[in-house]
PDB file of C-alpha atoms in Angstrom:
ATOM      1  CA  MET A   1      14.929  75.907  22.045  1.00 96.00           C
ATOM      2  CA  LYS A   2      13.167  73.984  19.578  1.00 98.00           C
ATOM      3  CA  VAL A   3      10.303  72.060  21.291  1.00 99.00           C
ATOM      4  CA  ASP A   4       7.851  69.692  20.152  1.00 99.00           C
ATOM      5  CA  SER A   5       4.352  71.060  18.688  1.00 99.00           C
ATOM      6  CA  LEU A   6       1.162  69.252  17.362  1.00 99.00           C
ATOM      7  CA  TRP A   7       0.572  70.104  13.656  1.00 99.00           C
ATOM      8  CA  ILE A   8      -3.006  68.762  11.939  1.00 98.00           C
ATOM      9  CA  VAL A   9      -0.671  68.067   8.522  1.00 98.00           C
ATOM     10  CA  GLU A  10      -3.778  66.724   6.646  1.00 97.00           C
ATOM     11  CA  PRO A  11      -7.474  66.971   7.645  1.00 97.00           C
ATOM     12  CA  ARG A  12      -7.893  63.730  10.332  1.00 98.00           C
ATOM     13  CA  LYS A  13      -3.891  63.804  10.490  1.00 98.00           C
ATOM     14  CA  VAL A  14      -1.621  65.292  13.332  1.00 98.00           C
ATOM     15  CA  GLU A  15       2.435  65.466  13.451  1.00 99.00           C
ATOM     16  CA  ILE A  16       4.550  66.437  15.685  1.00 99.00           C
ATOM     17  CA  ARG A  17       6.730  69.043  14.820  1.00 99.00           C
ATOM     18  CA  GLN A  18       9.990  70.560  16.099  1.00 98.00           C
ATOM     19  CA  VAL A  19       9.752  74.417  16.199  1.00 98.00           C
ATOM     20  CA  GLU A  20      12.185  77.404  17.097  1.00 98.00           C
ATOM     21  CA  VAL A  21      11.356  79.206  20.510  1.00 99.00           C
ATOM     22  CA  GLY A  22      13.412  82.681  21.171  1.00 98.00           C
ATOM     23  CA  GLU A  23      13.130  84.053  24.352  1.00 98.00           C
ATOM     24  CA  PRO A  24      10.217  86.227  25.437  1.00 99.00           C
ATOM     25  CA  ALA A  25       9.787  89.690  23.782  1.00 98.00           C
ATOM     26  CA  TYR A  26       9.012  93.043  25.222  1.00 98.00           C
ATOM     27  CA  ASP A  27       5.639  92.093  28.126  1.00 98.00           C
ATOM     28  CA  GLU A  28       5.264  88.575  27.013  1.00 99.00           C
ATOM     29  CA  VAL A  29       6.398  86.040  29.343  1.00 99.00           C
ATOM     30  CA  GLN A  30       7.384  82.532  28.706  1.00 99.00           C
ATOM     31  CA  ILE A  31       5.478  79.452  29.300  1.00 99.00           C
ATOM     32  CA  GLU A  32       5.874  75.721  29.765  1.00 99.00           C
ATOM     33  CA  VAL A  33       2.642  74.358  28.413  1.00 99.00           C
ATOM     34  CA  LYS A  34       1.361  71.811  31.196  1.00 99.00           C
ATOM     35  CA  ALA A  35      -1.883  70.979  29.473  1.00 99.00           C
ATOM     36  CA  CYS A  36      -4.403  71.963  26.828  1.00 99.00           C
ATOM     37  CA  GLY A  37      -8.199  71.954  26.964  1.00 99.00           C
ATOM     38  CA  VAL A  38      -9.505  70.706  23.401  1.00 99.00           C
ATOM     39  CA  CYS A  39     -12.072  72.856  22.150  1.00 96.00           C
ATOM     40  CA  ALA A  40     -15.400  72.338  19.703  1.00 94.00           C
ATOM     41  CA  TRP A  41     -13.273  74.492  17.435  1.00 95.00           C
ATOM     42  CA  ASP A  42     -10.151  72.128  17.426  1.00 97.00           C
ATOM     43  CA  SER A  43     -11.926  69.276  17.022  1.00 96.00           C
ATOM     44  CA  TYR A  44     -13.267  71.102  13.457  1.00 96.00           C
ATOM     45  CA  LEU A  45      -9.276  72.221  12.707  1.00 97.00           C
ATOM     46  CA  TYR A  46      -8.636  68.855  13.241  1.00 98.00           C
ATOM     47  CA  ARG A  47     -10.983  67.628   9.824  1.00 97.00           C
ATOM     48  CA  GLY A  48      -9.434  70.738   8.215  1.00 95.00           C
ATOM     49  CA  ILE A  49     -13.071  72.868   9.245  1.00 93.00           C
ATOM     50  CA  SER A  50     -12.816  76.478  10.403  1.00 89.00           C
ATOM     51  CA  ALA A  51      -9.089  77.025   9.521  1.00 88.00           C
ATOM     52  CA  PRO A  52      -6.993  79.908  10.212  1.00 85.00           C
ATOM     53  CA  GLY A  53      -5.429  78.920   6.485  1.00 89.00           C
ATOM     54  CA  PRO A  54      -3.811  77.052   4.120  1.00 94.00           C
ATOM     55  CA  LEU A  55      -2.565  73.278   6.144  1.00 96.00           C
ATOM     56  CA  PRO A  56      -0.031  72.738   7.500  1.00 97.00           C
ATOM     57  CA  TYR A  57      -1.226  74.480  10.847  1.00 97.00           C
ATOM     58  CA  ARG A  58      -0.878  74.596  14.586  1.00 98.00           C
ATOM     59  CA  LEU A  59      -3.420  74.614  17.284  1.00 97.00           C
ATOM     60  CA  GLY A  60      -4.369  75.146  20.428  1.00 98.00           C
ATOM     61  CA  HIS A  61      -5.923  78.135  22.531  1.00 98.00           C
ATOM     62  CA  GLU A  62      -6.625  76.557  25.911  1.00 99.00           C
ATOM     63  CA  GLY A  63      -2.747  76.432  27.926  1.00 99.00           C
ATOM     64  CA  VAL A  64      -1.709  75.626  31.458  1.00 99.00           C
ATOM     65  CA  GLY A  65       1.349  75.383  32.535  1.00 99.00           C
ATOM     66  CA  ILE A  66       4.396  77.523  34.740  1.00 99.00           C
ATOM     67  CA  VAL A  67       6.498  80.553  33.902  1.00 99.00           C
ATOM     68  CA  ARG A  68      10.030  79.830  33.131  1.00 99.00           C
ATOM     69  CA  LYS A  69      11.028  83.223  31.814  1.00 99.00           C
ATOM     70  CA  VAL A  70       9.345  86.923  31.694  1.00 99.00           C
ATOM     71  CA  GLY A  71      10.660  89.421  28.711  1.00 98.00           C
ATOM     72  CA  ALA A  72      10.985  93.550  29.995  1.00 98.00           C
ATOM     73  CA  GLY A  73       8.616  95.542  31.158  1.00 97.00           C
ATOM     74  CA  VAL A  74       6.685  92.450  32.900  1.00 98.00           C
ATOM     75  CA  LYS A  75       4.767  92.946  35.524  1.00 96.00           C
ATOM     76  CA  GLY A  76       2.621  90.436  38.121  1.00 96.00           C
ATOM     77  CA  PHE A  77       4.437  87.108  37.011  1.00 98.00           C
ATOM     78  CA  LYS A  78       8.238  85.517  37.547  1.00 98.00           C
ATOM     79  CA  PRO A  79       9.590  82.099  36.551  1.00 99.00           C
ATOM     80  CA  GLY A  80       8.206  79.924  38.735  1.00 99.00           C
ATOM     81  CA  ASP A  81       4.157  81.211  38.942  1.00 99.00           C
ATOM     82  CA  LYS A  82       1.542  78.762  37.355  1.00 99.00           C
ATOM     83  CA  VAL A  83      -0.660  80.536  34.813  1.00 99.00           C
ATOM     84  CA  PHE A  84      -3.311  79.804  32.481  1.00 99.00           C
ATOM     85  CA  CYS A  85      -3.689  80.982  29.018  1.00 99.00           C
ATOM     86  CA  GLY A  86      -7.086  83.315  28.651  1.00 98.00           C
ATOM     87  CA  GLY A  87      -6.584  84.298  24.842  1.00 96.00           C
ATOM     88  CA  GLY A  88      -3.314  85.332  22.552  1.00 96.00           C
ATOM     89  CA  SER A  89      -2.754  82.243  20.461  1.00 97.00           C
ATOM     90  CA  ASN A  90      -4.025  79.754  18.824  1.00 96.00           C
ATOM     91  CA  GLU A  91      -1.016  77.443  18.949  1.00 98.00           C
ATOM     92  CA  MET A  92      -0.596  76.897  22.464  1.00 99.00           C
ATOM     93  CA  MET A  93      -0.284  72.775  21.899  1.00 99.00           C
ATOM     94  CA  ALA A  94       3.420  72.812  22.102  1.00 99.00           C
ATOM     95  CA  GLN A  95       5.932  72.325  25.105  1.00 99.00           C
ATOM     96  CA  VAL A  96       7.065  76.139  25.430  1.00 99.00           C
ATOM     97  CA  ILE A  97       4.655  79.154  24.431  1.00 99.00           C
ATOM     98  CA  ASN A  98       5.596  82.968  24.712  1.00 99.00           C
ATOM     99  CA  LEU A  99       2.821  84.838  25.406  1.00 99.00           C
ATOM    100  CA  LYS A 100       1.518  88.378  25.951  1.00 99.00           C
ATOM    101  CA  ALA A 101       1.456  88.655  29.743  1.00 98.00           C
ATOM    102  CA  SER A 102      -2.007  90.453  29.443  1.00 98.00           C
ATOM    103  CA  CYS A 103      -3.393  86.777  28.181  1.00 98.00           C
ATOM    104  CA  VAL A 104      -2.449  85.692  31.479  1.00 99.00           C
ATOM    105  CA  GLY A 105      -4.331  84.525  34.436  1.00 98.00           C
ATOM    106  CA  ARG A 106      -2.695  82.555  37.903  1.00 98.00           C
ATOM    107  CA  ILE A 107      -3.634  79.574  39.841  1.00 98.00           C
ATOM    108  CA  PRO A 108      -2.813  78.891  42.598  1.00 98.00           C
ATOM    109  CA  ASP A 109       0.928  77.630  43.476  1.00 98.00           C
ATOM    110  CA  HIS A 110      -0.372  74.138  44.926  1.00 97.00           C
ATOM    111  CA  VAL A 111      -2.284  73.357  41.586  1.00 98.00           C
ATOM    112  CA  GLU A 112      -0.011  69.335  40.051  1.00 98.00           C
ATOM    113  CA  ASP A 113      -2.873  68.778  38.057  1.00 98.00           C
ATOM    114  CA  PHE A 114      -2.812  71.260  35.839  1.00 99.00           C
ATOM    115  CA  ALA A 115      -5.622  69.624  33.108  1.00 99.00           C
ATOM    116  CA  LYS A 116      -7.964  70.703  35.612  1.00 99.00           C
ATOM    117  CA  TRP A 117      -7.640  74.064  35.698  1.00 99.00           C
ATOM    118  CA  VAL A 118      -7.516  74.862  31.546  1.00 99.00           C
ATOM    119  CA  LEU A 119      -9.540  78.109  32.438  1.00 99.00           C
ATOM    120  CA  GLU A 120      -9.856  79.898  28.817  1.00 99.00           C
ATOM    121  CA  PRO A 121     -13.242  78.175  27.914  1.00 98.00           C
ATOM    122  CA  THR A 122     -14.777  79.995  31.695  1.00 99.00           C
ATOM    123  CA  VAL A 123     -13.211  83.111  30.356  1.00 98.00           C
ATOM    124  CA  CYS A 124     -15.570  83.190  27.812  1.00 98.00           C
ATOM    125  CA  VAL A 125     -18.063  82.393  30.328  1.00 98.00           C
ATOM    126  CA  VAL A 126     -17.311  85.324  32.772  1.00 98.00           C
ATOM    127  CA  ASN A 127     -17.307  87.552  29.354  1.00 97.00           C
ATOM    128  CA  LEU A 128     -21.162  86.242  28.190  1.00 97.00           C
ATOM    129  CA  LEU A 129     -22.440  86.687  31.217  1.00 98.00           C
ATOM    130  CA  HIS A 130     -20.804  90.426  31.559  1.00 97.00           C
ATOM    131  CA  LEU A 131     -22.059  91.067  28.454  1.00 96.00           C
ATOM    132  CA  SER A 132     -25.518  89.860  29.074  1.00 97.00           C
ATOM    133  CA  GLN A 133     -25.668  92.355  32.224  1.00 97.00           C
ATOM    134  CA  ILE A 134     -28.094  89.937  33.926  1.00 98.00           C
ATOM    135  CA  ASN A 135     -30.752  92.292  36.507  1.00 97.00           C
ATOM    136  CA  PRO A 136     -31.713  91.588  39.284  1.00 98.00           C
ATOM    137  CA  GLY A 137     -34.527  88.383  38.731  1.00 98.00           C
ATOM    138  CA  ASP A 138     -34.568  88.392  35.410  1.00 98.00           C
ATOM    139  CA  SER A 139     -35.922  85.188  34.038  1.00 99.00           C
ATOM    140  CA  VAL A 140     -32.932  83.070  32.393  1.00 99.00           C
ATOM    141  CA  ALA A 141     -33.522  80.265  29.714  1.00 99.00           C
ATOM    142  CA  LEU A 142     -30.411  77.814  29.037  1.00 99.00           C
ATOM    143  CA  VAL A 143     -30.452  75.745  25.825  1.00 99.00           C
ATOM    144  CA  GLY A 144     -27.872  73.073  26.057  1.00 98.00           C
ATOM    145  CA  ALA A 145     -25.456  71.639  29.171  1.00 98.00           C
ATOM    146  CA  GLY A 146     -22.505  70.574  27.465  1.00 97.00           C
ATOM    147  CA  TYR A 147     -19.063  71.651  28.639  1.00 98.00           C
ATOM    148  CA  MET A 148     -19.328  75.333  27.495  1.00 98.00           C
ATOM    149  CA  GLY A 149     -23.296  75.019  29.130  1.00 98.00           C
ATOM    150  CA  LEU A 150     -22.511  73.637  32.404  1.00 99.00           C
ATOM    151  CA  LEU A 151     -19.675  76.093  33.030  1.00 99.00           C
ATOM    152  CA  THR A 152     -22.610  79.446  32.434  1.00 99.00           C
ATOM    153  CA  LEU A 153     -24.823  77.525  34.742  1.00 99.00           C
ATOM    154  CA  GLN A 154     -22.058  77.862  37.241  1.00 99.00           C
ATOM    155  CA  GLY A 155     -22.172  81.648  36.517  1.00 99.00           C
ATOM    156  CA  LEU A 156     -25.772  81.804  36.353  1.00 99.00           C
ATOM    157  CA  LEU A 157     -26.452  79.860  39.768  1.00 99.00           C
ATOM    158  CA  ASN A 158     -23.262  81.272  41.676  1.00 98.00           C
ATOM    159  CA  GLY A 159     -22.621  84.142  41.274  1.00 97.00           C
ATOM    160  CA  SER A 160     -25.683  86.186  38.991  1.00 97.00           C
ATOM    161  CA  GLN A 161     -28.325  88.192  40.233  1.00 96.00           C
ATOM    162  CA  ALA A 162     -30.389  85.875  38.178  1.00 98.00           C
ATOM    163  CA  GLY A 163     -33.872  85.165  39.378  1.00 97.00           C
ATOM    164  CA  SER A 164     -35.861  82.096  37.503  1.00 97.00           C
ATOM    165  CA  VAL A 165     -32.684  79.734  35.748  1.00 99.00           C
ATOM    166  CA  THR A 166     -34.124  76.844  32.809  1.00 99.00           C
ATOM    167  CA  VAL A 167     -32.438  74.274  31.530  1.00 99.00           C
ATOM    168  CA  PHE A 168     -32.704  72.249  28.309  1.00 99.00           C
ATOM    169  CA  GLU A 169     -30.698  69.265  28.082  1.00 99.00           C
ATOM    170  CA  ILE A 170     -31.443  66.419  25.541  1.00 98.00           C
ATOM    171  CA  ASN A 171     -28.338  64.476  27.113  1.00 97.00           C
ATOM    172  CA  PRO A 172     -29.107  62.258  30.197  1.00 97.00           C
ATOM    173  CA  ARG A 173     -25.984  62.277  31.584  1.00 97.00           C
ATOM    174  CA  ARG A 174     -25.140  66.426  30.821  1.00 98.00           C
ATOM    175  CA  ARG A 175     -29.092  66.960  32.388  1.00 98.00           C
ATOM    176  CA  ALA A 176     -28.004  64.836  35.044  1.00 98.00           C
ATOM    177  CA  ILE A 177     -25.012  67.645  36.060  1.00 98.00           C
ATOM    178  CA  ALA A 178     -26.963  70.264  35.575  1.00 99.00           C
ATOM    179  CA  GLU A 179     -29.415  68.884  37.666  1.00 99.00           C
ATOM    180  CA  SER A 180     -26.826  68.214  40.309  1.00 99.00           C
ATOM    181  CA  TYR A 181     -26.595  72.104  40.037  1.00 99.00           C
ATOM    182  CA  GLN A 182     -30.452  73.180  41.387  1.00 98.00           C
ATOM    183  CA  PRO A 183     -31.378  75.428  38.878  1.00 99.00           C
ATOM    184  CA  GLU A 184     -34.741  76.189  39.424  1.00 98.00           C
ATOM    185  CA  PHE A 185     -36.096  73.807  36.365  1.00 99.00           C
ATOM    186  CA  CYS A 186     -34.147  71.511  34.515  1.00 99.00           C
ATOM    187  CA  PHE A 187     -35.544  69.373  31.248  1.00 99.00           C
ATOM    188  CA  ASP A 188     -35.685  67.446  28.274  1.00 99.00           C
ATOM    189  CA  PRO A 189     -37.126  69.892  25.787  1.00 99.00           C
ATOM    190  CA  TYR A 190     -38.715  66.754  23.708  1.00 98.00           C
ATOM    191  CA  SER A 191     -40.290  65.214  26.637  1.00 99.00           C
ATOM    192  CA  PRO A 192     -43.995  65.995  28.095  1.00 99.00           C
ATOM    193  CA  GLU A 193     -42.817  68.139  30.837  1.00 99.00           C
ATOM    194  CA  GLY A 194     -40.315  70.268  28.624  1.00 99.00           C
ATOM    195  CA  GLN A 195     -42.998  70.793  26.056  1.00 99.00           C
ATOM    196  CA  ALA A 196     -45.110  72.541  28.432  1.00 99.00           C
ATOM    197  CA  HIS A 197     -42.082  74.211  29.949  1.00 99.00           C
ATOM    198  CA  ILE A 198     -41.305  75.542  26.947  1.00 99.00           C
ATOM    199  CA  GLU A 199     -44.542  76.696  26.340  1.00 99.00           C
ATOM    200  CA  LYS A 200     -45.424  78.529  29.841  1.00 99.00           C
ATOM    201  CA  ILE A 201     -42.975  80.125  28.998  1.00 99.00           C
ATOM    202  CA  GLN A 202     -43.785  81.504  25.774  1.00 98.00           C
ATOM    203  CA  SER A 203     -47.453  81.819  27.298  1.00 98.00           C
ATOM    204  CA  GLU A 204     -45.568  84.558  30.250  1.00 98.00           C
ATOM    205  CA  GLY A 205     -44.168  86.543  27.344  1.00 98.00           C
ATOM    206  CA  GLY A 206     -40.886  84.369  26.836  1.00 98.00           C
ATOM    207  CA  ALA A 207     -37.165  84.556  28.956  1.00 99.00           C
ATOM    208  CA  ASP A 208     -35.667  88.233  29.944  1.00 99.00           C
ATOM    209  CA  ILE A 209     -32.529  86.294  28.527  1.00 99.00           C
ATOM    210  CA  VAL A 210     -32.277  82.917  26.838  1.00 99.00           C
ATOM    211  CA  ILE A 211     -28.310  81.123  26.200  1.00 99.00           C
ATOM    212  CA  ASP A 212     -28.026  79.293  23.065  1.00 98.00           C
ATOM    213  CA  PHE A 213     -25.108  76.228  24.030  1.00 98.00           C
ATOM    214  CA  ALA A 214     -26.745  73.698  21.864  1.00 95.00           C
ATOM    215  CA  ALA A 215     -25.062  73.115  18.891  1.00 89.00           C
ATOM    216  CA  SER A 216     -27.760  72.292  16.539  1.00 93.00           C
ATOM    217  CA  ASP A 217     -30.618  74.007  14.159  1.00 94.00           C
ATOM    218  CA  SER A 218     -33.064  72.692  16.895  1.00 96.00           C
ATOM    219  CA  GLY A 219     -31.291  74.237  19.856  1.00 96.00           C
ATOM    220  CA  TYR A 220     -30.889  77.576  18.395  1.00 96.00           C
ATOM    221  CA  GLU A 221     -34.709  77.547  17.038  1.00 96.00           C
ATOM    222  CA  LEU A 222     -35.849  77.274  20.257  1.00 98.00           C
ATOM    223  CA  ALA A 223     -33.811  79.246  21.927  1.00 98.00           C
ATOM    224  CA  SER A 224     -34.881  82.122  19.591  1.00 96.00           C
ATOM    225  CA  SER A 225     -38.942  80.960  20.198  1.00 97.00           C
ATOM    226  CA  LEU A 226     -38.249  81.577  24.066  1.00 98.00           C
ATOM    227  CA  THR A 227     -36.946  84.996  23.751  1.00 98.00           C
ATOM    228  CA  ALA A 228     -38.483  88.205  25.755  1.00 98.00           C
ATOM    229  CA  ASP A 229     -41.995  89.777  23.727  1.00 96.00           C
ATOM    230  CA  ASN A 230     -40.580  93.034  25.247  1.00 96.00           C
ATOM    231  CA  GLY A 231     -36.436  93.532  24.781  1.00 96.00           C
ATOM    232  CA  GLY A 232     -35.193  90.448  25.791  1.00 98.00           C
ATOM    233  CA  LYS A 233     -31.790  89.008  24.540  1.00 98.00           C
ATOM    234  CA  LEU A 234     -30.231  86.086  23.068  1.00 98.00           C
ATOM    235  CA  VAL A 235     -26.910  85.083  23.628  1.00 98.00           C
ATOM    236  CA  LEU A 236     -25.391  82.596  21.119  1.00 96.00           C
ATOM    237  CA  GLY A 237     -22.969  80.760  22.859  1.00 94.00           C
ATOM    238  CA  THR A 238     -22.531  78.834  19.944  1.00 90.00           C
ATOM    239  CA  TRP A 239     -20.508  78.650  17.035  1.00 89.00           C
ATOM    240  CA  HIS A 240     -23.038  77.832  14.660  1.00 88.00           C
ATOM    241  CA  ARG A 241     -20.769  77.188  11.062  1.00 85.00           C
ATOM    242  CA  LYS A 242     -23.053  77.814   8.585  1.00 85.00           C
ATOM    243  CA  GLU A 243     -26.116  79.894   7.832  1.00 89.00           C
ATOM    244  CA  MET A 244     -29.281  80.507  10.396  1.00 88.00           C
ATOM    245  CA  LYS A 245     -32.135  81.510   9.128  1.00 91.00           C
ATOM    246  CA  PHE A 246     -34.185  84.292  12.110  1.00 92.00           C
ATOM    247  CA  ASP A 247     -37.515  85.797  12.317  1.00 92.00           C
ATOM    248  CA  GLY A 248     -36.586  89.178  11.551  1.00 92.00           C
ATOM    249  CA  THR A 249     -40.263  90.744  12.383  1.00 93.00           C
ATOM    250  CA  ARG A 250     -39.668  88.769  15.757  1.00 92.00           C
ATOM    251  CA  TRP A 251     -37.005  89.985  16.196  1.00 94.00           C
ATOM    252  CA  HIS A 252     -37.195  93.860  15.212  1.00 95.00           C
ATOM    253  CA  LEU A 253     -40.883  94.260  16.701  1.00 94.00           C
ATOM    254  CA  SER A 254     -39.638  92.397  20.011  1.00 97.00           C
ATOM    255  CA  GLY A 255     -36.294  95.164  20.363  1.00 97.00           C
ATOM    256  CA  LEU A 256     -34.506  91.630  20.350  1.00 98.00           C
ATOM    257  CA  THR A 257     -30.803  92.291  21.477  1.00 97.00           C
ATOM    258  CA  VAL A 258     -28.161  89.325  20.039  1.00 97.00           C
ATOM    259  CA  LEU A 259     -24.825  88.984  21.604  1.00 97.00           C
ATOM    260  CA  ASN A 260     -22.147  86.496  20.957  1.00 94.00           C
ATOM    261  CA  LEU A 261     -19.901  84.917  22.834  1.00 90.00           C
ATOM    262  CA  ALA A 262     -16.947  85.102  20.980  1.00 92.00           C
ATOM    263  CA  PRO A 263     -14.318  87.324  22.689  1.00 93.00           C
ATOM    264  CA  GLY A 264     -14.096  89.957  19.647  1.00 93.00           C
ATOM    265  CA  SER A 265     -17.475  91.056  21.090  1.00 94.00           C
ATOM    266  CA  ASN A 266     -15.399  92.653  23.634  1.00 96.00           C
ATOM    267  CA  ARG A 267     -12.372  95.250  23.005  1.00 95.00           C
ATOM    268  CA  ASN A 268     -11.588  94.616  26.407  1.00 96.00           C
ATOM    269  CA  PHE A 269     -11.743  91.147  26.794  1.00 97.00           C
ATOM    270  CA  ASN A 270      -8.476  90.600  28.298  1.00 97.00           C
ATOM    271  CA  GLN A 271      -9.884  92.172  31.778  1.00 98.00           C
ATOM    272  CA  MET A 272     -12.094  89.339  31.605  1.00 98.00           C
ATOM    273  CA  ILE A 273      -8.732  86.860  32.553  1.00 98.00           C
ATOM    274  CA  PRO A 274      -8.136  88.178  36.366  1.00 98.00           C
ATOM    275  CA  ARG A 275     -11.851  88.682  37.189  1.00 98.00           C
ATOM    276  CA  THR A 276     -11.846  85.016  36.030  1.00 98.00           C
ATOM    277  CA  SER A 277      -9.286  83.965  38.553  1.00 98.00           C
ATOM    278  CA  GLN A 278     -10.430  86.077  41.332  1.00 98.00           C
ATOM    279  CA  LEU A 279     -14.062  84.398  40.315  1.00 98.00           C
ATOM    280  CA  VAL A 280     -12.158  80.795  40.496  1.00 98.00           C
ATOM    281  CA  HIS A 281     -10.804  81.538  43.710  1.00 97.00           C
ATOM    282  CA  ALA A 282     -14.148  82.493  45.054  1.00 98.00           C
ATOM    283  CA  GLY A 283     -15.945  79.272  44.105  1.00 98.00           C
ATOM    284  CA  VAL A 284     -17.990  80.658  41.595  1.00 99.00           C
ATOM    285  CA  TYR A 285     -16.662  78.323  38.639  1.00 99.00           C
ATOM    286  CA  ASP A 286     -14.989  74.764  38.674  1.00 99.00           C
ATOM    287  CA  ALA A 287     -13.332  73.648  35.049  1.00 99.00           C
ATOM    288  CA  GLY A 288     -12.263  71.006  36.857  1.00 98.00           C
ATOM    289  CA  SER A 289     -14.788  69.109  37.446  1.00 98.00           C
ATOM    290  CA  LEU A 290     -15.887  68.980  34.045  1.00 99.00           C
ATOM    291  CA  VAL A 291     -12.514  67.525  32.551  1.00 99.00           C
ATOM    292  CA  THR A 292     -13.299  63.948  32.165  1.00 98.00           C
ATOM    293  CA  HIS A 293     -10.588  62.776  29.636  1.00 98.00           C
ATOM    294  CA  THR A 294      -6.707  63.470  29.340  1.00 99.00           C
ATOM    295  CA  LEU A 295      -4.036  61.980  26.786  1.00 99.00           C
ATOM    296  CA  ASP A 296      -0.508  62.641  26.875  1.00 99.00           C
ATOM    297  CA  TYR A 297       0.318  64.653  23.018  1.00 99.00           C
ATOM    298  CA  HIS A 298       1.877  62.018  21.732  1.00 99.00           C
ATOM    299  CA  HIS A 299      -2.027  60.683  21.832  1.00 99.00           C
ATOM    300  CA  ALA A 300      -3.202  63.910  20.347  1.00 98.00           C
ATOM    301  CA  THR A 301      -5.188  61.595  17.243  1.00 98.00           C
ATOM    302  CA  GLU A 302      -7.027  59.930  20.103  1.00 98.00           C
ATOM    303  CA  MET A 303      -7.807  62.386  22.249  1.00 98.00           C
ATOM    304  CA  PHE A 304      -9.185  65.135  18.380  1.00 98.00           C
ATOM    305  CA  GLU A 305     -11.186  61.855  17.713  1.00 98.00           C
ATOM    306  CA  MET A 306     -13.103  61.370  20.897  1.00 98.00           C
ATOM    307  CA  SER A 307     -13.968  65.620  21.099  1.00 97.00           C
ATOM    308  CA  ILE A 308     -15.391  64.198  17.921  1.00 97.00           C
ATOM    309  CA  ASP A 309     -17.203  60.963  18.079  1.00 96.00           C
ATOM    310  CA  LYS A 310     -17.971  61.938  22.367  1.00 94.00           C
ATOM    311  CA  PRO A 311     -18.565  58.964  24.232  1.00 95.00           C
ATOM    312  CA  ALA A 312     -21.572  58.744  26.552  1.00 93.00           C
ATOM    313  CA  ASP A 313     -18.739  59.982  29.558  1.00 95.00           C
ATOM    314  CA  PHE A 314     -16.834  62.760  27.739  1.00 97.00           C
ATOM    315  CA  ILE A 315     -17.329  66.628  28.537  1.00 98.00           C
ATOM    316  CA  LYS A 316     -14.508  67.673  28.565  1.00 99.00           C
ATOM    317  CA  GLY A 317     -10.956  67.007  26.721  1.00 99.00           C
ATOM    318  CA  VAL A 318      -7.265  67.970  27.521  1.00 99.00           C
ATOM    319  CA  ILE A 319      -3.711  66.971  26.003  1.00 99.00           C
ATOM    320  CA  THR A 320      -1.214  67.339  28.398  1.00 99.00           C
ATOM    321  CA  PHE A 321       2.580  67.781  28.125  1.00 98.00           C
TER     322      PHE A 321
END
């Protein structure tokens, strides 16, 4: 069967090309893709940065759709099931894909607006908070409240044992969304109030857990400066695409644990996929509320450019099929 798929053929140039999709192999499901989220990584791949190999290449790892066929050995899924993809491929921007059943999670049968059910990023957040091992009453500082930061804030406030949660975000709209979730504190780090609170955290020995989602040098530096003096944790949610400096003496003497959001940080990452389904069902996460822009795949170039330029109201973009 031939289907349309998106290819990056040169930096900032997308082509729709036909690819052959065979029958699902053992332990695979065949999915009719209805939507695929545009990750920050996708916006870099669109520009030829952080590429998996030479051009041309396919992209997409945040798929959601309908199971059309199941391969031998598959249990728990049947044709017609509505599912999200939690990993297993970076070629999901296509009309149909085959994927390991272990990389798939269920979404409700009533779903029609598939763009609201892109959940791979939520799986990453569930993994992040799982690895963070938040103890009862831990103080948490979240630096950056973009899409991933806001998802993390949902998890912190609705599904963790965190005590005091402080958010630092410079963008007024994103900060307003974060404030609507009602963390204990939420500041522009450059405001007088934000500066005073930074000094307060530092003077009191730092936060137990600091999560960096700022995607900037200044955000990383702020996050590092907020870590606890004794046995704290710094979670790097942001993919910093260059060398970053750190204070080796402070990190060593404070016994800092540094954690990484990436799926490779957990050899049992796929176990987070069904757990994410359960947490979404329980109301801990509402990823759909953060989707602000959707476009059909024939207009993928416009969506990729939007994900780079980020209009004032942009939080999350999704390409539909």
